[in-house]
């Protein structure tokens, strides 16, 4: 039974890649999506970023591998998606979007798949190319990005029941919201740091006076 | 028992005595060198030069020294040092022993020359000197007197005096500061803070043209404001002038090298062709800008002089950090060393640099001395490798690069050099190995192209079989599919 559900969900993952409008309709309104699968895809994407940092062929790879930090690569790859999910959700709730956070998360996770696969392919082939052939691989990567953007736009249109123009507007607003979130985050942490040092110095002062 | 304790003492001494041994002759001074790697990180390296001799007032036979401002050498080993404040040109041999000091000019009959106003012809704050090998003439830029004095190269008697040419165009004052003369006897004169370029004079002393373009780097914000402001507003604004050249040198092919330390300049080092265009090769890990400051532009190196070897390796002198940067003809940084300070071997206000054979002569105006720097083992190998490589002497270059790697395993230039050698011999696997160590992607790709071709050729049979099998598999499935389809009908 469980196996069958999983098989069906994977079928709709593939379906959404090639027919995003119908696919995401089924996923939202008939419950064919899975946040678990989306999470797995995003984690795989984070791992793929680390892999491509290290294992891209020497001709294409400009990274200083000896100073690679896989944890920071992984986190910075995923935090962008999390930030997008949260800020898109905050904006679309204000703009009468029908999608909830889970829907946005699933759309995002699912639409990463073509980019993930093409990146993997590029990393593999890049070990067998010379400088003149790099442009082929770059265009392959470009196709992955365009595909990702297309599915994402289509998916967001469907789950929020937006027209294309409204969708673009909310995406711009999303960028602003993301910027504000990051700004507030930095503000919060720096304030916390100052408060910590303030409390610490007061405490130290007290300890010294009492002694 | 006694033997054992002696042995322990010996081991103790060996372990705890300082292992780094300095040359004990009392005059050598070790510099700390470095280069930049592919990612622009500074990588430690042995310095290419060490201090050999200090030339100061004590060596000058009782003549006062107030600081040397420029230096030139001749092929027979003489070193000419210009002392601007004392208005003298002091001459030493290649080891720094005093030969002669020039102040009052005499003619061929050993009479003191009188100029047209009736006064003796005496140097007046000269700033530059150049020795031309072809005619054996010593050119002295007599800055304060606004003239160029040409002396005979062997007995230092007056040959001629070049004054401001009557046909000179432009607004630059004729205050010659630095000077070079090429093999066609054309004279290139640098005037400090002249934005019109280097003054080129014909052999007879008439004005030819301004030479070299030094474009300022334009700031986008300034560009924006200028583009929207009116003509009257523009008049009020600060004008952007072309940055001035500060010093010149000549290479063996007759190209003029020039340096500038103007912060507004786009390039810092120039190799000017006869049309005055910059043709300096910058194929190394970094551009030819000396130290890399990723954050602050104001901390860039300020080059005061450049010295070019006949095989295109050049040294530039930075007054901001008191460093000498050694580049090869491709613009690859071979070595950087030196520091500011008041102690022996360091620089305070470095002013001039030139080659004397394989040695470097560096002058300093604040420390009132000149240094003769001698190449270290590493430096010798680096220069020799650069030379052999430049002249296409590949086997010799390979030997020298191998020597260098024994002294400095962080030296990317050597790895790339060895890789190129193997690439020429079609030994692609070895070439790939060395290019990878030298972080040279362009040549790695070339070597890999050859290697891939070889692999494909060797395994052509297997690849063809796999390819054919793949095609026939597709054909087979297509045929079966169509049979099924027609069967359904």
mmCIF file of C-alpha atoms in Angstrom, chain A residues 58-67 127-133, chain B residues 37-39 41 435-437 439-442 444-446 448-449 452:
data_model
loop_
_atom_site.group_PDB
_atom_site.id
_atom_site.type_symbol
_atom_site.label_atom_id
_atom_site.label_comp_id
_atom_site.label_asym_id
_atom_site.label_seq_id
_atom_site.Cartn_x
_atom_site.Cartn_y
_atom_site.Cartn_z
ATOM 1 C CA UNK A 58 40.005 20.544 -13.736
ATOM 2 C CA UNK A 59 39.554 22.536 -16.940
ATOM 3 C CA UNK A 60 36.248 24.005 -15.729
ATOM 4 C CA UNK A 61 36.943 24.007 -12.021
ATOM 5 C CA UNK A 62 38.350 27.284 -10.719
ATOM 6 C CA UNK A 63 37.707 26.459 -7.051
ATOM 7 C CA UNK A 64 40.427 26.179 -4.454
ATOM 8 C CA UNK A 65 39.618 22.615 -3.416
ATOM 9 C CA UNK A 66 42.035 22.628 -0.471
ATOM 10 C CA UNK A 67 39.927 25.253 1.272
ATOM 11 C CA UNK A 127 35.924 15.622 -16.708
ATOM 12 C CA UNK A 128 36.263 14.847 -20.404
ATOM 13 C CA UNK A 129 36.229 18.269 -22.052
ATOM 14 C CA UNK A 130 38.784 20.817 -23.228
ATOM 15 C CA UNK A 131 38.507 24.604 -22.979
ATOM 16 C CA UNK A 132 36.781 24.993 -26.343
ATOM 17 C CA UNK A 133 33.964 22.635 -25.337
ATOM 18 C CA UNK B 37 49.333 31.630 -6.593
ATOM 19 C CA UNK B 38 46.353 31.035 -8.878
ATOM 20 C CA UNK B 39 43.873 32.180 -6.230
ATOM 21 C CA UNK B 41 46.991 34.071 -2.115
ATOM 22 C CA UNK B 435 49.976 21.768 -15.528
ATOM 23 C CA UNK B 436 47.628 20.655 -12.787
ATOM 24 C CA UNK B 437 50.275 21.368 -10.153
ATOM 25 C CA UNK B 439 47.270 25.522 -11.956
ATOM 26 C CA UNK B 440 47.372 26.363 -15.640
ATOM 27 C CA UNK B 441 44.002 25.432 -17.101
ATOM 28 C CA UNK B 442 44.664 26.695 -20.600
ATOM 29 C CA UNK B 444 46.171 21.588 -19.222
ATOM 30 C CA UNK B 445 43.326 21.649 -21.714
ATOM 31 C CA UNK B 446 45.806 21.484 -24.609
ATOM 32 C CA UNK B 448 44.325 16.817 -22.270
ATOM 33 C CA UNK B 449 43.195 17.288 -25.867
ATOM 34 C CA UNK B 452 42.120 12.222 -25.214
#
